[in-house]
PDB file of C-alpha atoms in Angstrom:
ATOM      1  CA  MET H   1     166.918-266.026 123.143  1.00 83.00           C
ATOM      2  CA  GLN H   2     164.672-266.440 126.170  1.00 94.00           C
ATOM      3  CA  PRO H   3     164.608-263.643 128.767  1.00 98.00           C
ATOM      4  CA  ASN H   4     165.269-263.874 132.463  1.00 98.00           C
ATOM      5  CA  ILE H   5     162.049-263.505 134.479  1.00 98.00           C
ATOM      6  CA  CYS H   6     162.877-261.146 137.345  1.00 98.00           C
ATOM      7  CA  TYR H   7     161.173-259.404 140.262  1.00 98.00           C
ATOM      8  CA  GLN H   8     161.988-256.151 142.025  1.00 98.00           C
ATOM      9  CA  THR H   9     160.505-254.757 145.232  1.00 97.00           C
ATOM     10  CA  ILE H  10     159.458-251.109 144.976  1.00 95.00           C
ATOM     11  CA  GLY H  11     158.050-249.774 148.225  1.00 89.00           C
ATOM     12  CA  ASP H  12     155.449-252.285 149.407  1.00 92.00           C
ATOM     13  CA  MET H  13     154.925-253.667 145.897  1.00 95.00           C
ATOM     14  CA  THR H  14     156.757-256.164 143.689  1.00 97.00           C
ATOM     15  CA  MET H  15     157.101-255.531 139.973  1.00 97.00           C
ATOM     16  CA  ALA H  16     157.895-258.344 137.546  1.00 98.00           C
ATOM     17  CA  TYR H  17     159.979-257.742 134.443  1.00 98.00           C
ATOM     18  CA  LEU H  18     161.679-259.562 131.606  1.00 98.00           C
ATOM     19  CA  GLU H  19     165.410-259.007 131.210  1.00 98.00           C
ATOM     20  CA  TYR H  20     167.290-259.631 127.980  1.00 98.00           C
ATOM     21  CA  PRO H  21     171.052-259.412 128.647  1.00 97.00           C
ATOM     22  CA  GLY H  22     173.285-257.181 126.579  1.00 96.00           C
ATOM     23  CA  ASP H  23     176.582-255.330 126.739  1.00 94.00           C
ATOM     24  CA  GLY H  24     175.388-251.907 125.638  1.00 95.00           C
ATOM     25  CA  PRO H  25     172.971-249.257 126.927  1.00 97.00           C
ATOM     26  CA  THR H  26     169.718-250.274 128.582  1.00 98.00           C
ATOM     27  CA  VAL H  27     166.427-250.034 126.695  1.00 98.00           C
ATOM     28  CA  LEU H  28     163.306-249.938 128.868  1.00 98.00           C
ATOM     29  CA  ILE H  29     160.112-251.052 127.068  1.00 98.00           C
ATOM     30  CA  LEU H  30     156.532-250.608 128.320  1.00 98.00           C
ATOM     31  CA  HIS H  31     153.444-252.425 127.047  1.00 98.00           C
ATOM     32  CA  ALA H  32     149.942-251.166 126.235  1.00 97.00           C
ATOM     33  CA  THR H  33     146.749-251.313 128.314  1.00 96.00           C
ATOM     34  CA  GLY H  34     145.562-254.854 128.970  1.00 94.00           C
ATOM     35  CA  PHE H  35     148.628-256.470 127.426  1.00 96.00           C
ATOM     36  CA  LEU H  36     151.847-257.879 128.868  1.00 97.00           C
ATOM     37  CA  PRO H  37     155.640-257.817 128.471  1.00 98.00           C
ATOM     38  CA  TRP H  38     155.834-261.054 126.463  1.00 98.00           C
ATOM     39  CA  LEU H  39     154.190-259.411 123.444  1.00 98.00           C
ATOM     40  CA  TRP H  40     157.433-257.441 123.009  1.00 98.00           C
ATOM     41  CA  HIS H  41     159.498-260.637 122.794  1.00 98.00           C
ATOM     42  CA  PRO H  42     160.108-260.633 118.990  1.00 98.00           C
ATOM     43  CA  ILE H  43     161.426-257.067 119.213  1.00 98.00           C
ATOM     44  CA  ALA H  44     163.226-257.301 122.566  1.00 98.00           C
ATOM     45  CA  ARG H  45     165.178-260.460 121.719  1.00 98.00           C
ATOM     46  CA  ASP H  46     166.516-258.856 118.512  1.00 97.00           C
ATOM     47  CA  LEU H  47     167.521-255.651 120.302  1.00 98.00           C
ATOM     48  CA  ALA H  48     169.333-257.670 122.972  1.00 97.00           C
ATOM     49  CA  GLY H  49     173.102-258.062 122.701  1.00 96.00           C
ATOM     50  CA  PRO H  50     173.971-254.534 121.596  1.00 96.00           C
ATOM     51  CA  TYR H  51     171.436-253.420 124.203  1.00 98.00           C
ATOM     52  CA  ARG H  52     170.292-254.681 127.574  1.00 98.00           C
ATOM     53  CA  VAL H  53     166.483-254.779 127.416  1.00 98.00           C
ATOM     54  CA  ILE H  54     164.118-254.496 130.399  1.00 98.00           C
ATOM     55  CA  VAL H  55     160.373-255.039 129.879  1.00 98.00           C
ATOM     56  CA  PRO H  56     158.305-254.481 133.066  1.00 98.00           C
ATOM     57  CA  SER H  57     154.789-255.710 133.759  1.00 97.00           C
ATOM     58  CA  LEU H  58     152.539-252.724 134.480  1.00 95.00           C
ATOM     59  CA  PHE H  59     149.181-254.362 135.116  1.00 91.00           C
ATOM     60  CA  ASP H  60     149.531-256.604 138.169  1.00 91.00           C
ATOM     61  CA  HIS H  61     151.732-255.016 140.848  1.00 94.00           C
ATOM     62  CA  ARG H  62     149.098-252.706 142.374  1.00 92.00           C
ATOM     63  CA  THR H  63     145.846-253.732 144.064  1.00 88.00           C
ATOM     64  CA  ILE H  64     142.519-252.268 142.944  1.00 83.00           C
ATOM     65  CA  ASP H  65     138.962-252.059 144.174  1.00 71.00           C
ATOM     66  CA  PRO H  66     137.246-254.304 141.602  1.00 58.00           C
ATOM     67  CA  GLU H  67     134.200-252.036 141.343  1.00 61.00           C
ATOM     68  CA  ASN H  68     135.565-248.520 141.768  1.00 66.00           C
ATOM     69  CA  GLY H  69     139.323-248.800 141.457  1.00 73.00           C
ATOM     70  CA  TRP H  70     141.569-247.231 138.917  1.00 86.00           C
ATOM     71  CA  LEU H  71     145.268-247.395 138.171  1.00 91.00           C
ATOM     72  CA  GLY H  72     146.406-243.848 137.483  1.00 93.00           C
ATOM     73  CA  TRP H  73     149.016-243.448 134.791  1.00 96.00           C
ATOM     74  CA  ARG H  74     150.915-240.773 136.730  1.00 96.00           C
ATOM     75  CA  ASP H  75     151.147-243.265 139.610  1.00 95.00           C
ATOM     76  CA  LEU H  76     152.380-245.987 137.252  1.00 97.00           C
ATOM     77  CA  ALA H  77     154.952-243.522 135.923  1.00 98.00           C
ATOM     78  CA  GLY H  78     156.219-243.092 139.472  1.00 97.00           C
ATOM     79  CA  ASP H  79     156.473-246.866 139.854  1.00 97.00           C
ATOM     80  CA  VAL H  80     158.527-247.106 136.656  1.00 98.00           C
ATOM     81  CA  THR H  81     160.815-244.334 137.866  1.00 98.00           C
ATOM     82  CA  LEU H  82     161.328-246.143 141.176  1.00 97.00           C
ATOM     83  CA  LEU H  83     162.036-249.415 139.349  1.00 98.00           C
ATOM     84  CA  CYS H  84     164.751-247.717 137.300  1.00 98.00           C
ATOM     85  CA  ASP H  85     166.242-246.300 140.505  1.00 97.00           C
ATOM     86  CA  ARG H  86     166.240-249.733 142.180  1.00 97.00           C
ATOM     87  CA  LEU H  87     167.866-251.323 139.120  1.00 97.00           C
ATOM     88  CA  GLN H  88     170.375-248.433 138.908  1.00 97.00           C
ATOM     89  CA  LEU H  89     169.551-247.737 135.279  1.00 96.00           C
ATOM     90  CA  ASN H  90     171.532-244.739 134.081  1.00 93.00           C
ATOM     91  CA  ARG H  91     169.676-242.708 131.430  1.00 96.00           C
ATOM     92  CA  PRO H  92     167.978-245.692 129.777  1.00 98.00           C
ATOM     93  CA  MET H  93     166.583-245.376 126.309  1.00 98.00           C
ATOM     94  CA  MET H  94     162.827-245.863 126.532  1.00 98.00           C
ATOM     95  CA  VAL H  95     160.232-247.369 124.197  1.00 98.00           C
ATOM     96  CA  GLY H  96     156.514-247.489 124.938  1.00 98.00           C
ATOM     97  CA  HIS H  97     153.303-248.425 123.174  1.00 98.00           C
ATOM     98  CA  SER H  98     149.921-246.780 123.802  1.00 97.00           C
ATOM     99  CA  MET H  99     149.519-246.564 127.601  1.00 97.00           C
ATOM    100  CA  GLY H 100     153.197-247.468 127.977  1.00 98.00           C
ATOM    101  CA  ALA H 101     154.233-244.514 125.820  1.00 98.00           C
ATOM    102  CA  ALA H 102     152.159-242.092 127.897  1.00 98.00           C
ATOM    103  CA  VAL H 103     153.497-243.561 131.154  1.00 98.00           C
ATOM    104  CA  LEU H 104     157.114-243.177 129.986  1.00 98.00           C
ATOM    105  CA  THR H 105     156.461-239.552 129.062  1.00 98.00           C
ATOM    106  CA  LEU H 106     155.139-238.861 132.574  1.00 98.00           C
ATOM    107  CA  SER H 107     158.047-240.764 134.142  1.00 98.00           C
ATOM    108  CA  HIS H 108     160.393-238.337 132.404  1.00 98.00           C
ATOM    109  CA  THR H 109     158.497-235.062 132.757  1.00 98.00           C
ATOM    110  CA  VAL H 110     156.691-235.460 136.104  1.00 98.00           C
ATOM    111  CA  HIS H 111     158.978-237.806 138.040  1.00 98.00           C
ATOM    112  CA  GLY H 112     162.319-236.719 136.589  1.00 97.00           C
ATOM    113  CA  LEU H 113     163.431-240.020 135.050  1.00 97.00           C
ATOM    114  CA  ASP H 114     166.381-239.086 132.860  1.00 97.00           C
ATOM    115  CA  THR H 115     166.481-240.757 129.468  1.00 97.00           C
ATOM    116  CA  ALA H 116     168.734-240.654 126.440  1.00 97.00           C
ATOM    117  CA  LYS H 117     165.995-241.210 123.828  1.00 98.00           C
ATOM    118  CA  LEU H 118     162.238-241.822 123.714  1.00 98.00           C
ATOM    119  CA  VAL H 119     160.251-243.896 121.222  1.00 98.00           C
ATOM    120  CA  LEU H 120     156.511-243.308 121.640  1.00 98.00           C
ATOM    121  CA  ILE H 121     154.374-245.698 119.594  1.00 98.00           C
ATOM    122  CA  GLU H 122     150.749-244.542 119.333  1.00 98.00           C
ATOM    123  CA  PRO H 123     150.854-242.755 122.721  1.00 98.00           C
ATOM    124  CA  ILE H 124     147.462-242.107 124.299  1.00 96.00           C
ATOM    125  CA  PHE H 125     147.237-238.341 124.706  1.00 95.00           C
ATOM    126  CA  LEU H 126     143.507-237.695 124.808  1.00 91.00           C
ATOM    127  CA  PRO H 127     141.789-234.394 123.985  1.00 90.00           C
ATOM    128  CA  GLY H 128     142.263-232.012 126.909  1.00 89.00           C
ATOM    129  CA  GLU H 129     138.674-232.056 128.118  1.00 87.00           C
ATOM    130  CA  PHE H 130     138.992-235.703 129.179  1.00 87.00           C
ATOM    131  CA  TYR H 131     141.550-235.014 131.905  1.00 91.00           C
ATOM    132  CA  GLY H 132     140.151-234.567 135.377  1.00 82.00           C
ATOM    133  CA  ALA H 133     136.656-235.439 134.200  1.00 83.00           C
ATOM    134  CA  LYS H 134     134.377-237.088 136.778  1.00 85.00           C
ATOM    135  CA  ILE H 135     133.100-240.081 134.845  1.00 86.00           C
ATOM    136  CA  SER H 136     132.175-243.605 135.830  1.00 86.00           C
ATOM    137  CA  ARG H 137     133.617-246.801 134.426  1.00 86.00           C
ATOM    138  CA  GLU H 138     130.490-247.218 132.324  1.00 86.00           C
ATOM    139  CA  GLN H 139     130.911-243.702 130.884  1.00 86.00           C
ATOM    140  CA  HIS H 140     134.510-244.275 129.793  1.00 85.00           C
ATOM    141  CA  PRO H 141     134.271-245.794 126.287  1.00 81.00           C
ATOM    142  CA  MET H 142     137.307-248.059 126.580  1.00 87.00           C
ATOM    143  CA  ALA H 143     136.760-249.049 130.221  1.00 89.00           C
ATOM    144  CA  ALA H 144     133.138-249.926 129.514  1.00 91.00           C
ATOM    145  CA  LYS H 145     134.235-252.097 126.603  1.00 91.00           C
ATOM    146  CA  ALA H 146     137.010-253.780 128.629  1.00 93.00           C
ATOM    147  CA  ILE H 147     134.730-254.781 131.486  1.00 92.00           C
ATOM    148  CA  ARG H 148     132.569-256.775 129.045  1.00 93.00           C
ATOM    149  CA  ARG H 149     135.504-258.696 127.607  1.00 93.00           C
ATOM    150  CA  ARG H 150     135.197-262.472 127.557  1.00 95.00           C
ATOM    151  CA  ASN H 151     137.244-264.045 130.345  1.00 95.00           C
ATOM    152  CA  GLY H 152     136.921-267.824 130.254  1.00 95.00           C
ATOM    153  CA  TRP H 153     137.864-270.791 128.040  1.00 97.00           C
ATOM    154  CA  SER H 154     137.920-274.511 128.665  1.00 96.00           C
ATOM    155  CA  ASP H 155     141.364-275.025 127.112  1.00 94.00           C
ATOM    156  CA  ARG H 156     143.929-273.392 124.828  1.00 93.00           C
ATOM    157  CA  ASP H 157     142.425-274.869 121.671  1.00 95.00           C
ATOM    158  CA  GLU H 158     139.148-273.125 122.442  1.00 96.00           C
ATOM    159  CA  ALA H 159     140.988-269.879 123.274  1.00 95.00           C
ATOM    160  CA  TRP H 160     143.040-270.092 120.047  1.00 93.00           C
ATOM    161  CA  ALA H 161     139.898-270.647 117.976  1.00 95.00           C
ATOM    162  CA  TYR H 162     138.240-267.699 119.702  1.00 95.00           C
ATOM    163  CA  PHE H 163     141.159-265.333 119.076  1.00 93.00           C
ATOM    164  CA  GLN H 164     141.416-266.336 115.434  1.00 90.00           C
ATOM    165  CA  SER H 165     137.703-265.687 114.947  1.00 94.00           C
ATOM    166  CA  LYS H 166     137.834-262.094 116.249  1.00 93.00           C
ATOM    167  CA  SER H 167     138.511-259.261 113.815  1.00 92.00           C
ATOM    168  CA  PHE H 168     140.610-257.541 116.506  1.00 92.00           C
ATOM    169  CA  PHE H 169     143.306-260.218 116.157  1.00 94.00           C
ATOM    170  CA  GLN H 170     143.166-260.760 112.387  1.00 93.00           C
ATOM    171  CA  SER H 171     146.003-258.339 111.656  1.00 95.00           C
ATOM    172  CA  TRP H 172     148.323-259.650 114.396  1.00 97.00           C
ATOM    173  CA  ASP H 173     151.622-261.304 113.569  1.00 97.00           C
ATOM    174  CA  ARG H 174     151.209-265.046 114.189  1.00 95.00           C
ATOM    175  CA  GLU H 175     154.132-265.290 116.614  1.00 97.00           C
ATOM    176  CA  VAL H 176     152.823-262.407 118.703  1.00 97.00           C
ATOM    177  CA  LEU H 177     149.362-263.956 118.824  1.00 96.00           C
ATOM    178  CA  ALA H 178     150.901-267.259 119.935  1.00 96.00           C
ATOM    179  CA  LEU H 179     152.758-265.398 122.698  1.00 97.00           C
ATOM    180  CA  TYR H 180     149.485-263.859 123.839  1.00 96.00           C
ATOM    181  CA  LEU H 181     147.900-267.307 123.976  1.00 95.00           C
ATOM    182  CA  ALA H 182     150.899-268.708 125.892  1.00 95.00           C
ATOM    183  CA  HIS H 183     151.292-265.907 128.453  1.00 96.00           C
ATOM    184  CA  GLY H 184     148.156-263.774 128.383  1.00 96.00           C
ATOM    185  CA  ILE H 185     145.876-266.698 129.292  1.00 95.00           C
ATOM    186  CA  ILE H 186     146.441-268.478 132.608  1.00 95.00           C
ATOM    187  CA  GLY H 187     144.896-271.319 134.610  1.00 93.00           C
ATOM    188  CA  ASP H 188     141.832-270.494 136.683  1.00 85.00           C
ATOM    189  CA  ASN H 189     142.257-272.836 139.665  1.00 82.00           C
ATOM    190  CA  GLY H 190     141.076-275.885 137.769  1.00 83.00           C
ATOM    191  CA  ASN H 191     138.176-274.061 136.109  1.00 87.00           C
ATOM    192  CA  GLY H 192     139.677-273.676 132.660  1.00 94.00           C
ATOM    193  CA  LEU H 193     141.565-270.586 131.561  1.00 96.00           C
ATOM    194  CA  ARG H 194     141.213-266.839 132.087  1.00 96.00           C
ATOM    195  CA  LEU H 195     142.935-263.621 131.059  1.00 97.00           C
ATOM    196  CA  ALA H 196     146.123-262.770 132.966  1.00 96.00           C
ATOM    197  CA  CYS H 197     144.977-259.139 132.923  1.00 95.00           C
ATOM    198  CA  SER H 198     141.364-259.398 134.054  1.00 93.00           C
ATOM    199  CA  PRO H 199     138.635-257.217 132.517  1.00 93.00           C
ATOM    200  CA  GLU H 200     138.328-255.380 135.847  1.00 92.00           C
ATOM    201  CA  ARG H 201     142.045-254.589 135.913  1.00 93.00           C
ATOM    202  CA  GLU H 202     142.084-253.526 132.263  1.00 94.00           C
ATOM    203  CA  ALA H 203     139.133-251.209 132.918  1.00 93.00           C
ATOM    204  CA  ALA H 204     141.005-249.733 135.917  1.00 93.00           C
ATOM    205  CA  LEU H 205     143.965-249.002 133.649  1.00 94.00           C
ATOM    206  CA  PHE H 206     141.748-247.250 131.108  1.00 93.00           C
ATOM    207  CA  MET H 207     140.175-245.187 133.893  1.00 92.00           C
ATOM    208  CA  GLY H 208     143.670-244.193 134.999  1.00 92.00           C
ATOM    209  CA  SER H 209     144.323-242.535 131.636  1.00 93.00           C
ATOM    210  CA  ILE H 210     142.514-239.363 132.733  1.00 91.00           C
ATOM    211  CA  GLN H 211     144.441-238.880 135.994  1.00 91.00           C
ATOM    212  CA  HIS H 212     146.941-236.345 134.640  1.00 94.00           C
ATOM    213  CA  ASP H 213     146.923-234.103 131.545  1.00 96.00           C
ATOM    214  CA  PRO H 214     150.137-234.805 129.600  1.00 95.00           C
ATOM    215  CA  TRP H 215     149.788-232.023 127.020  1.00 96.00           C
ATOM    216  CA  PRO H 216     151.468-229.283 129.114  1.00 96.00           C
ATOM    217  CA  GLU H 217     154.339-231.714 129.789  1.00 96.00           C
ATOM    218  CA  LEU H 218     155.357-232.276 126.160  1.00 97.00           C
ATOM    219  CA  ALA H 219     157.496-229.132 125.897  1.00 97.00           C
ATOM    220  CA  ARG H 220     159.563-230.533 128.802  1.00 97.00           C
ATOM    221  CA  VAL H 221     160.600-233.655 126.851  1.00 98.00           C
ATOM    222  CA  LYS H 222     164.257-232.785 126.327  1.00 94.00           C
ATOM    223  CA  PRO H 223     165.830-235.874 124.659  1.00 97.00           C
ATOM    224  CA  PRO H 224     165.295-236.861 121.036  1.00 98.00           C
ATOM    225  CA  ALA H 225     161.822-238.377 120.744  1.00 98.00           C
ATOM    226  CA  LEU H 226     160.311-240.427 117.934  1.00 98.00           C
ATOM    227  CA  VAL H 227     156.509-240.567 117.696  1.00 98.00           C
ATOM    228  CA  MET H 228     155.215-243.512 115.633  1.00 98.00           C
ATOM    229  CA  GLU H 229     151.676-243.715 114.288  1.00 98.00           C
ATOM    230  CA  GLY H 230     149.838-246.399 112.354  1.00 98.00           C
ATOM    231  CA  GLY H 231     148.588-245.112 109.036  1.00 97.00           C
ATOM    232  CA  GLN H 232     145.324-246.990 109.580  1.00 96.00           C
ATOM    233  CA  SER H 233     145.042-246.260 113.318  1.00 96.00           C
ATOM    234  CA  GLU H 234     141.522-245.928 114.643  1.00 94.00           C
ATOM    235  CA  ASN H 235     142.826-243.237 117.014  1.00 93.00           C
ATOM    236  CA  LYS H 236     143.679-240.757 114.240  1.00 94.00           C
ATOM    237  CA  PRO H 237     140.355-238.890 114.383  1.00 92.00           C
ATOM    238  CA  PHE H 238     140.847-237.823 118.019  1.00 90.00           C
ATOM    239  CA  ILE H 239     144.584-238.103 118.842  1.00 94.00           C
ATOM    240  CA  ASP H 240     146.881-235.739 116.925  1.00 96.00           C
ATOM    241  CA  LEU H 241     150.285-237.426 117.013  1.00 97.00           C
ATOM    242  CA  LYS H 242     151.863-234.972 114.573  1.00 97.00           C
ATOM    243  CA  ARG H 243     151.029-232.269 117.119  1.00 97.00           C
ATOM    244  CA  VAL H 244     152.568-234.457 119.848  1.00 97.00           C
ATOM    245  CA  ALA H 245     155.854-234.715 117.933  1.00 98.00           C
ATOM    246  CA  ALA H 246     155.854-230.997 117.097  1.00 98.00           C
ATOM    247  CA  SER H 247     155.305-230.118 120.773  1.00 97.00           C
ATOM    248  CA  MET H 248     158.583-231.766 121.805  1.00 98.00           C
ATOM    249  CA  PRO H 249     161.783-229.756 121.264  1.00 97.00           C
ATOM    250  CA  LEU H 250     163.535-232.683 119.531  1.00 98.00           C
ATOM    251  CA  GLY H 251     160.445-234.583 118.415  1.00 98.00           C
ATOM    252  CA  ARG H 252     160.020-236.263 115.066  1.00 98.00           C
ATOM    253  CA  TYR H 253     157.123-238.166 113.502  1.00 98.00           C
ATOM    254  CA  HIS H 254     157.059-241.471 111.624  1.00 98.00           C
ATOM    255  CA  GLU H 255     154.053-243.204 110.073  1.00 98.00           C
ATOM    256  CA  VAL H 256     153.814-246.969 109.601  1.00 97.00           C
ATOM    257  CA  GLN H 257     151.493-246.827 106.639  1.00 93.00           C
ATOM    258  CA  ASP H 258     149.717-250.183 106.670  1.00 92.00           C
ATOM    259  CA  ALA H 259     149.401-250.632 110.441  1.00 96.00           C
ATOM    260  CA  GLY H 260     146.677-249.739 112.912  1.00 97.00           C
ATOM    261  CA  HIS H 261     147.040-248.772 116.559  1.00 97.00           C
ATOM    262  CA  LEU H 262     148.745-252.072 117.468  1.00 98.00           C
ATOM    263  CA  ILE H 263     151.969-251.577 115.512  1.00 98.00           C
ATOM    264  CA  PRO H 264     154.180-253.900 117.656  1.00 98.00           C
ATOM    265  CA  MET H 265     151.622-256.703 117.392  1.00 98.00           C
ATOM    266  CA  GLU H 266     150.835-256.208 113.701  1.00 98.00           C
ATOM    267  CA  ARG H 267     154.221-255.266 112.235  1.00 97.00           C
ATOM    268  CA  PRO H 268     156.944-256.280 114.724  1.00 98.00           C
ATOM    269  CA  ALA H 269     159.704-256.580 112.116  1.00 97.00           C
ATOM    270  CA  GLU H 270     159.017-253.117 110.699  1.00 97.00           C
ATOM    271  CA  ALA H 271     158.674-251.640 114.188  1.00 98.00           C
ATOM    272  CA  LEU H 272     162.005-253.209 115.153  1.00 98.00           C
ATOM    273  CA  GLY H 273     163.724-251.652 112.133  1.00 98.00           C
ATOM    274  CA  VAL H 274     162.435-248.162 112.936  1.00 98.00           C
ATOM    275  CA  ILE H 275     163.265-248.465 116.635  1.00 98.00           C
ATOM    276  CA  ARG H 276     166.750-249.822 116.036  1.00 98.00           C
ATOM    277  CA  SER H 277     167.552-247.120 113.470  1.00 97.00           C
ATOM    278  CA  PHE H 278     166.490-244.404 115.902  1.00 98.00           C
ATOM    279  CA  LEU H 279     168.298-245.869 118.904  1.00 98.00           C
ATOM    280  CA  ASP H 280     171.485-246.532 116.925  1.00 96.00           C
ATOM    281  CA  GLY H 281     171.515-243.142 115.217  1.00 89.00           C
TER     282      GLY H 281
END
């Protein structure tokens, strides 16, 4: 199944999204920082049918100042809420990974987006002292790393060889990596290829993570919520996802033992099984 590629105007912005038709309830899925909707394709296409699946693009609908800009996650949560209003989605079930999981939480608790169920995969809820901190892009560990990311290849063979050589991608499912090559790398006006989500835009998204403290909001998450964590996640030392699940009235915790932070990219079939079981239950 191939999705419909759709666009929706929200205010003075236009948000792109993938739509997978289905006869049942709507499932809204949000991607992680620096990534894109197509990486959810192996999961979304198999949810479609019993569910209608909507996968928005969160990285390219807002403009930024390349040097000083940021894309606040509370603001993105408002955009997602407005998208659901424009599409007349009635209590969608919601699934998010990393940044996407945090944004969905804020859509529900801050902006009042009603939802039937929440699946939060490795949500980024930083230690409290990070929120509201006055730090530069160079002082933010993830933003500083993103801005140095390579952003140019002569052709897709060179890009494929590069991705395969990097330890970051070694654990990825091959289909998901191929989707990243196909959709995450775009033409650069005749000058080879570049990232669809530029290093500057990815850094702006990371900077936006500290806009709003989500910890006081967790007790306001009313629907059933599943928090998924990779057993080998590099975030375990500083993000307590068992505490996240326990802070939600109907929260529960599930560990994917052999996965890291990138569960949907590394173990899409296992992630699909857990998500489907929770949504169907």
